[in-house]
PDB file of C-alpha atoms in Angstrom:
ATOM      1  CA  UNK A   3       6.070 -21.468  10.881  1.00  0.00           C
ATOM      2  CA  UNK A   4       9.764 -20.731  11.368  1.00  0.00           C
ATOM      3  CA  UNK A   5      11.948 -23.401   9.829  1.00  0.00           C
ATOM      4  CA  UNK A   6       9.112 -24.797   7.704  1.00  0.00           C
ATOM      5  CA  UNK A   7      10.160 -25.897   4.224  1.00  0.00           C
ATOM      6  CA  UNK A   8       8.976 -23.632   1.392  1.00  0.00           C
ATOM      7  CA  UNK A   9       6.949 -25.499  -1.226  1.00  0.00           C
ATOM      8  CA  UNK A  10       8.295 -24.536  -4.671  1.00  0.00           C
ATOM      9  CA  UNK A  11       6.420 -26.733  -7.164  1.00  0.00           C
ATOM     10  CA  UNK A  12       3.871 -25.857  -9.904  1.00  0.00           C
ATOM     11  CA  UNK A  13       1.054 -26.783  -7.522  1.00  0.00           C
ATOM     12  CA  UNK A  14      -0.159 -27.020  -4.843  1.00  0.00           C
ATOM     13  CA  UNK A  15       1.133 -23.524  -4.259  1.00  0.00           C
ATOM     14  CA  UNK A  16       1.859 -21.744  -0.994  1.00  0.00           C
ATOM     15  CA  UNK A  17      -1.439 -20.398   0.411  1.00  0.00           C
ATOM     16  CA  UNK A  18      -2.140 -17.052   2.027  1.00  0.00           C
ATOM     17  CA  UNK A  19      -2.524 -17.135   5.837  1.00  0.00           C
ATOM     18  CA  UNK A  20      -6.090 -15.805   5.524  1.00  0.00           C
ATOM     19  CA  UNK A  21      -7.004 -18.792   3.360  1.00  0.00           C
ATOM     20  CA  UNK A  22      -5.488 -21.261   5.827  1.00  0.00           C
ATOM     21  CA  UNK A  23      -7.284 -19.535   8.723  1.00  0.00           C
ATOM     22  CA  UNK A  24     -10.605 -19.842   6.901  1.00  0.00           C
ATOM     23  CA  UNK A  25      -9.982 -23.601   6.613  1.00  0.00           C
ATOM     24  CA  UNK A  26     -10.018 -23.743  10.411  1.00  0.00           C
ATOM     25  CA  UNK A  27     -13.539 -22.364  10.799  1.00  0.00           C
ATOM     26  CA  UNK A  28     -16.224 -24.552  12.365  1.00  0.00           C
ATOM     27  CA  UNK A  29     -17.936 -26.885   9.898  1.00  0.00           C
ATOM     28  CA  UNK A  30     -21.486 -25.972   8.935  1.00  0.00           C
ATOM     29  CA  UNK A  31     -24.258 -27.992   7.310  1.00  0.00           C
ATOM     30  CA  UNK A  32     -24.301 -28.152   3.528  1.00  0.00           C
ATOM     31  CA  UNK A  33     -27.964 -27.068   3.669  1.00  0.00           C
ATOM     32  CA  UNK A  34     -27.502 -24.285   6.222  1.00  0.00           C
ATOM     33  CA  UNK A  35     -28.515 -20.808   4.977  1.00  0.00           C
ATOM     34  CA  UNK A  36     -25.026 -19.411   5.543  1.00  0.00           C
ATOM     35  CA  UNK A  37     -23.422 -22.241   3.522  1.00  0.00           C
ATOM     36  CA  UNK A  38     -25.885 -21.764   0.668  1.00  0.00           C
ATOM     37  CA  UNK A  39     -25.085 -18.035   0.658  1.00  0.00           C
ATOM     38  CA  UNK A  40     -21.302 -18.635   0.615  1.00  0.00           C
ATOM     39  CA  UNK A  41     -21.582 -21.297  -2.088  1.00  0.00           C
ATOM     40  CA  UNK A  42     -23.727 -19.032  -4.270  1.00  0.00           C
ATOM     41  CA  UNK A  43     -21.264 -16.186  -3.791  1.00  0.00           C
ATOM     42  CA  UNK A  44     -18.420 -18.500  -4.832  1.00  0.00           C
ATOM     43  CA  UNK A  45     -20.261 -19.363  -8.066  1.00  0.00           C
ATOM     44  CA  UNK A  46     -20.675 -15.668  -8.841  1.00  0.00           C
ATOM     45  CA  UNK A  47     -16.984 -15.036  -8.152  1.00  0.00           C
ATOM     46  CA  UNK A  48     -16.121 -17.773 -10.657  1.00  0.00           C
ATOM     47  CA  UNK A  49     -18.101 -15.886 -13.296  1.00  0.00           C
ATOM     48  CA  UNK A  50     -15.931 -12.843 -12.578  1.00  0.00           C
ATOM     49  CA  UNK A  51     -12.618 -14.730 -12.691  1.00  0.00           C
ATOM     50  CA  UNK A  52     -13.490 -16.582 -15.911  1.00  0.00           C
ATOM     51  CA  UNK A  53     -14.985 -13.350 -17.399  1.00  0.00           C
ATOM     52  CA  UNK A  54     -18.060 -15.411 -18.129  1.00  0.00           C
ATOM     53  CA  UNK A  55     -21.379 -14.052 -16.839  1.00  0.00           C
ATOM     54  CA  UNK A  56     -23.334 -16.267 -19.253  1.00  0.00           C
ATOM     55  CA  UNK A  57     -21.811 -19.666 -18.394  1.00  0.00           C
ATOM     56  CA  UNK A  58     -22.761 -22.204 -15.741  1.00  0.00           C
ATOM     57  CA  UNK A  59     -20.191 -22.639 -12.938  1.00  0.00           C
ATOM     58  CA  UNK A  60     -19.559 -25.956 -11.196  1.00  0.00           C
ATOM     59  CA  UNK A  61     -17.683 -26.540  -7.940  1.00  0.00           C
ATOM     60  CA  UNK A  62     -17.150 -30.248  -7.320  1.00  0.00           C
ATOM     61  CA  UNK A  63     -15.134 -32.098  -4.678  1.00  0.00           C
ATOM     62  CA  UNK A  64     -12.184 -33.476  -6.622  1.00  0.00           C
ATOM     63  CA  UNK A  65      -9.066 -32.600  -8.591  1.00  0.00           C
ATOM     64  CA  UNK A  66      -8.195 -30.863 -11.847  1.00  0.00           C
ATOM     65  CA  UNK A  67      -8.007 -34.342 -13.378  1.00  0.00           C
ATOM     66  CA  UNK A  68     -11.601 -34.933 -12.268  1.00  0.00           C
ATOM     67  CA  UNK A  69     -12.578 -31.713 -14.055  1.00  0.00           C
ATOM     68  CA  UNK A  70     -10.985 -33.076 -17.255  1.00  0.00           C
ATOM     69  CA  UNK A  71     -12.794 -36.374 -16.738  1.00  0.00           C
ATOM     70  CA  UNK A  72     -16.126 -34.599 -16.173  1.00  0.00           C
ATOM     71  CA  UNK A  73     -15.768 -32.716 -19.453  1.00  0.00           C
ATOM     72  CA  UNK A  74     -15.064 -35.970 -21.287  1.00  0.00           C
ATOM     73  CA  UNK A  75     -17.761 -38.008 -19.543  1.00  0.00           C
ATOM     74  CA  UNK A  76     -20.508 -35.437 -20.098  1.00  0.00           C
ATOM     75  CA  UNK A  77     -19.707 -34.282 -23.632  1.00  0.00           C
ATOM     76  CA  UNK A  78     -18.219 -37.290 -25.423  1.00  0.00           C
ATOM     77  CA  UNK A  79     -19.903 -40.519 -26.462  1.00  0.00           C
ATOM     78  CA  UNK A  80     -18.361 -43.598 -28.025  1.00  0.00           C
ATOM     79  CA  UNK A  81     -16.934 -42.983 -31.512  1.00  0.00           C
ATOM     80  CA  UNK A  82     -17.240 -39.186 -31.284  1.00  0.00           C
ATOM     81  CA  UNK A  83     -14.306 -37.490 -32.999  1.00  0.00           C
ATOM     82  CA  UNK A  84     -12.181 -35.284 -30.735  1.00  0.00           C
ATOM     83  CA  UNK A  85      -9.146 -33.227 -31.743  1.00  0.00           C
ATOM     84  CA  UNK A  86      -6.472 -32.936 -29.041  1.00  0.00           C
ATOM     85  CA  UNK A  87      -4.098 -29.995 -29.433  1.00  0.00           C
ATOM     86  CA  UNK A  88      -1.071 -30.914 -27.355  1.00  0.00           C
ATOM     87  CA  UNK A  89       1.970 -28.978 -26.212  1.00  0.00           C
ATOM     88  CA  UNK A  90       3.189 -31.518 -23.669  1.00  0.00           C
ATOM     89  CA  UNK A  91       2.363 -34.299 -21.232  1.00  0.00           C
ATOM     90  CA  UNK A  92      -1.047 -33.021 -20.147  1.00  0.00           C
ATOM     91  CA  UNK A  93      -2.355 -32.754 -23.696  1.00  0.00           C
ATOM     92  CA  UNK A  94      -1.425 -36.405 -24.181  1.00  0.00           C
ATOM     93  CA  UNK A  95      -3.097 -37.279 -20.890  1.00  0.00           C
ATOM     94  CA  UNK A  96      -6.337 -35.609 -22.042  1.00  0.00           C
ATOM     95  CA  UNK A  97      -6.187 -37.964 -25.039  1.00  0.00           C
ATOM     96  CA  UNK A  98      -5.900 -40.933 -22.667  1.00  0.00           C
ATOM     97  CA  UNK A  99      -8.981 -39.770 -20.746  1.00  0.00           C
ATOM     98  CA  UNK A 100     -10.986 -39.300 -23.951  1.00  0.00           C
ATOM     99  CA  UNK A 101      -9.883 -42.680 -25.276  1.00  0.00           C
ATOM    100  CA  UNK A 102     -11.299 -44.340 -22.168  1.00  0.00           C
ATOM    101  CA  UNK A 103     -14.729 -43.033 -23.144  1.00  0.00           C
ATOM    102  CA  UNK A 104     -14.406 -44.520 -26.622  1.00  0.00           C
ATOM    103  CA  UNK A 105     -13.670 -41.282 -28.458  1.00  0.00           C
ATOM    104  CA  UNK A 106     -11.957 -41.379 -31.836  1.00  0.00           C
ATOM    105  CA  UNK A 107      -9.126 -39.011 -31.008  1.00  0.00           C
ATOM    106  CA  UNK A 108      -6.654 -37.263 -33.255  1.00  0.00           C
ATOM    107  CA  UNK A 109      -3.700 -35.581 -31.585  1.00  0.00           C
ATOM    108  CA  UNK A 110      -1.793 -32.642 -33.030  1.00  0.00           C
ATOM    109  CA  UNK A 111       1.557 -32.265 -31.299  1.00  0.00           C
ATOM    110  CA  UNK A 112       4.009 -29.416 -31.554  1.00  0.00           C
ATOM    111  CA  UNK A 113       7.777 -29.902 -31.474  1.00  0.00           C
ATOM    112  CA  UNK A 114       9.177 -29.415 -27.971  1.00  0.00           C
ATOM    113  CA  UNK A 115       9.067 -25.731 -27.053  1.00  0.00           C
ATOM    114  CA  UNK A 116       6.603 -24.789 -29.813  1.00  0.00           C
ATOM    115  CA  UNK A 117       2.843 -24.537 -30.301  1.00  0.00           C
ATOM    116  CA  UNK A 118       0.687 -26.244 -32.929  1.00  0.00           C
ATOM    117  CA  UNK A 119       0.199 -23.796 -35.851  1.00  0.00           C
ATOM    118  CA  UNK A 120      -3.318 -22.489 -36.436  1.00  0.00           C
ATOM    119  CA  UNK A 121      -3.036 -23.579 -40.056  1.00  0.00           C
ATOM    120  CA  UNK A 122      -2.563 -27.202 -38.985  1.00  0.00           C
ATOM    121  CA  UNK A 123      -5.580 -27.008 -36.671  1.00  0.00           C
ATOM    122  CA  UNK A 124      -7.825 -25.543 -39.352  1.00  0.00           C
ATOM    123  CA  UNK A 125      -6.621 -28.100 -41.902  1.00  0.00           C
ATOM    124  CA  UNK A 126      -7.669 -30.917 -39.543  1.00  0.00           C
ATOM    125  CA  UNK A 127     -11.040 -29.310 -38.759  1.00  0.00           C
ATOM    126  CA  UNK A 128     -11.697 -28.946 -42.485  1.00  0.00           C
ATOM    127  CA  UNK A 129     -10.799 -32.561 -43.187  1.00  0.00           C
ATOM    128  CA  UNK A 130     -13.158 -34.173 -40.624  1.00  0.00           C
ATOM    129  CA  UNK A 131     -16.149 -33.162 -38.517  1.00  0.00           C
ATOM    130  CA  UNK A 132     -15.041 -33.111 -34.885  1.00  0.00           C
ATOM    131  CA  UNK A 133     -17.481 -32.984 -31.995  1.00  0.00           C
ATOM    132  CA  UNK A 134     -14.940 -31.330 -29.715  1.00  0.00           C
ATOM    133  CA  UNK A 135     -11.372 -30.130 -29.433  1.00  0.00           C
ATOM    134  CA  UNK A 136      -9.184 -29.729 -26.370  1.00  0.00           C
ATOM    135  CA  UNK A 137      -6.539 -27.110 -25.660  1.00  0.00           C
ATOM    136  CA  UNK A 138      -3.985 -27.105 -22.838  1.00  0.00           C
ATOM    137  CA  UNK A 139      -3.607 -23.427 -21.990  1.00  0.00           C
ATOM    138  CA  UNK A 140      -0.320 -23.913 -20.118  1.00  0.00           C
ATOM    139  CA  UNK A 141       1.290 -27.349 -20.008  1.00  0.00           C
ATOM    140  CA  UNK A 142       3.272 -27.847 -16.796  1.00  0.00           C
ATOM    141  CA  UNK A 143       5.668 -30.269 -18.451  1.00  0.00           C
ATOM    142  CA  UNK A 144       6.915 -27.755 -21.029  1.00  0.00           C
ATOM    143  CA  UNK A 145       5.796 -24.369 -19.698  1.00  0.00           C
ATOM    144  CA  UNK A 146       4.301 -23.578 -23.112  1.00  0.00           C
ATOM    145  CA  UNK A 147       1.539 -20.940 -23.168  1.00  0.00           C
ATOM    146  CA  UNK A 148      -1.029 -21.401 -25.953  1.00  0.00           C
ATOM    147  CA  UNK A 149      -3.311 -18.573 -27.118  1.00  0.00           C
ATOM    148  CA  UNK A 150      -6.776 -20.165 -26.944  1.00  0.00           C
ATOM    149  CA  UNK A 151      -8.710 -17.281 -28.519  1.00  0.00           C
ATOM    150  CA  UNK A 152      -8.034 -18.000 -32.232  1.00  0.00           C
ATOM    151  CA  UNK A 153      -8.448 -21.746 -31.653  1.00  0.00           C
ATOM    152  CA  UNK A 154     -11.835 -21.152 -30.010  1.00  0.00           C
ATOM    153  CA  UNK A 155     -12.868 -19.051 -33.018  1.00  0.00           C
ATOM    154  CA  UNK A 156     -11.905 -21.932 -35.336  1.00  0.00           C
ATOM    155  CA  UNK A 157     -13.980 -24.289 -33.178  1.00  0.00           C
ATOM    156  CA  UNK A 158     -16.980 -21.983 -33.573  1.00  0.00           C
ATOM    157  CA  UNK A 159     -16.408 -21.781 -37.335  1.00  0.00           C
ATOM    158  CA  UNK A 160     -16.484 -25.580 -37.663  1.00  0.00           C
ATOM    159  CA  UNK A 161     -19.255 -26.173 -35.078  1.00  0.00           C
ATOM    160  CA  UNK A 162     -16.921 -27.905 -32.643  1.00  0.00           C
ATOM    161  CA  UNK A 163     -17.090 -27.742 -28.839  1.00  0.00           C
ATOM    162  CA  UNK A 164     -13.953 -26.144 -27.361  1.00  0.00           C
ATOM    163  CA  UNK A 165     -12.571 -27.424 -24.044  1.00  0.00           C
ATOM    164  CA  UNK A 166      -9.758 -25.484 -22.367  1.00  0.00           C
ATOM    165  CA  UNK A 167      -7.611 -27.208 -19.749  1.00  0.00           C
ATOM    166  CA  UNK A 168      -6.858 -24.204 -17.586  1.00  0.00           C
ATOM    167  CA  UNK A 169      -5.505 -26.059 -14.547  1.00  0.00           C
ATOM    168  CA  UNK A 170      -2.261 -24.053 -14.729  1.00  0.00           C
ATOM    169  CA  UNK A 171      -3.760 -20.838 -16.069  1.00  0.00           C
ATOM    170  CA  UNK A 172      -7.159 -19.837 -14.654  1.00  0.00           C
ATOM    171  CA  UNK A 173      -6.659 -16.697 -12.519  1.00  0.00           C
ATOM    172  CA  UNK A 174      -3.016 -16.570 -13.606  1.00  0.00           C
ATOM    173  CA  UNK A 175      -3.347 -15.880 -17.342  1.00  0.00           C
ATOM    174  CA  UNK A 176      -5.891 -13.751 -19.193  1.00  0.00           C
ATOM    175  CA  UNK A 177      -9.079 -15.712 -19.969  1.00  0.00           C
ATOM    176  CA  UNK A 178     -12.232 -14.140 -21.381  1.00  0.00           C
ATOM    177  CA  UNK A 179     -14.429 -17.185 -21.828  1.00  0.00           C
ATOM    178  CA  UNK A 180     -17.568 -15.521 -23.188  1.00  0.00           C
ATOM    179  CA  UNK A 181     -15.742 -13.097 -25.475  1.00  0.00           C
ATOM    180  CA  UNK A 182     -13.480 -15.816 -26.896  1.00  0.00           C
ATOM    181  CA  UNK A 183     -16.321 -18.334 -27.300  1.00  0.00           C
ATOM    182  CA  UNK A 184     -14.816 -21.135 -25.212  1.00  0.00           C
ATOM    183  CA  UNK A 185     -17.382 -23.783 -24.276  1.00  0.00           C
ATOM    184  CA  UNK A 186     -15.677 -25.354 -21.247  1.00  0.00           C
ATOM    185  CA  UNK A 187     -12.865 -23.897 -19.144  1.00  0.00           C
ATOM    186  CA  UNK A 188     -11.735 -26.086 -16.259  1.00  0.00           C
ATOM    187  CA  UNK A 189      -9.211 -25.915 -13.449  1.00  0.00           C
ATOM    188  CA  UNK A 190      -8.326 -27.168  -9.985  1.00  0.00           C
ATOM    189  CA  UNK A 191      -8.334 -25.098  -6.822  1.00  0.00           C
ATOM    190  CA  UNK A 192      -4.684 -25.551  -5.847  1.00  0.00           C
ATOM    191  CA  UNK A 193      -2.893 -23.344  -8.362  1.00  0.00           C
ATOM    192  CA  UNK A 194      -3.590 -19.719  -9.339  1.00  0.00           C
ATOM    193  CA  UNK A 195      -7.046 -19.808  -7.703  1.00  0.00           C
ATOM    194  CA  UNK A 196      -5.056 -19.983  -4.456  1.00  0.00           C
ATOM    195  CA  UNK A 197      -7.102 -22.499  -2.451  1.00  0.00           C
ATOM    196  CA  UNK A 198      -5.837 -25.836  -1.056  1.00  0.00           C
ATOM    197  CA  UNK A 199      -6.340 -28.954  -3.213  1.00  0.00           C
ATOM    198  CA  UNK A 200      -9.718 -30.646  -3.352  1.00  0.00           C
ATOM    199  CA  UNK A 201     -11.963 -28.750  -5.770  1.00  0.00           C
ATOM    200  CA  UNK A 202     -12.606 -29.319  -9.463  1.00  0.00           C
ATOM    201  CA  UNK A 203     -13.863 -26.089 -11.038  1.00  0.00           C
ATOM    202  CA  UNK A 204     -15.584 -25.827 -14.411  1.00  0.00           C
ATOM    203  CA  UNK A 205     -17.368 -23.083 -16.333  1.00  0.00           C
ATOM    204  CA  UNK A 206     -19.679 -24.441 -19.046  1.00  0.00           C
ATOM    205  CA  UNK A 207     -21.345 -22.587 -21.936  1.00  0.00           C
ATOM    206  CA  UNK A 208     -25.022 -22.862 -22.841  1.00  0.00           C
ATOM    207  CA  UNK A 209     -24.070 -24.833 -25.964  1.00  0.00           C
ATOM    208  CA  UNK A 210     -22.056 -27.378 -23.958  1.00  0.00           C
ATOM    209  CA  UNK A 211     -24.815 -27.603 -21.336  1.00  0.00           C
ATOM    210  CA  UNK A 212     -27.221 -28.489 -24.122  1.00  0.00           C
ATOM    211  CA  UNK A 213     -24.939 -31.329 -25.220  1.00  0.00           C
TER     212      UNK A 213
END
């Protein structure tokens, strides 16, 4: 490893040697008892990381963008109203994904370096009935950290599904999905989770599963 360049980008991150060694293990069948046991254990570990014993975990081959797309594809139908709370590029990109599914999106954007005020969010939720709202927990493009807890409480108040883009935050920032009432919290494997790229990870509430 001597002389190897150090990767210093938001993600993929540098991975622990133990993780890389595990990647070199012999491949097993996806229906083998040992694989089923490991996969089930991984789902339970997700419940611990997300602080969400009551939600349904999903591990899917794909990227964090796929996780965003899955949330949109499974929860949003044509002409559904969705409120996008944006603090940078990835909030805007979530709007693009939702628009592709025919959603009627409204985007609330903060000035560069700021977050959207709670008052502005509640004003919009009062004005129209939204099926869902999206929050970017940490936007890579600006580095802005948003507090999702009060926004999730507003979503509950106005019977709106809350979707948290946690690609940059899950396992790196505090998230208590059940306590805060977040319906979907999604991420990719290659950032704070600390696993090489290739997995879309979602935790979905009973309410969102019903939808």
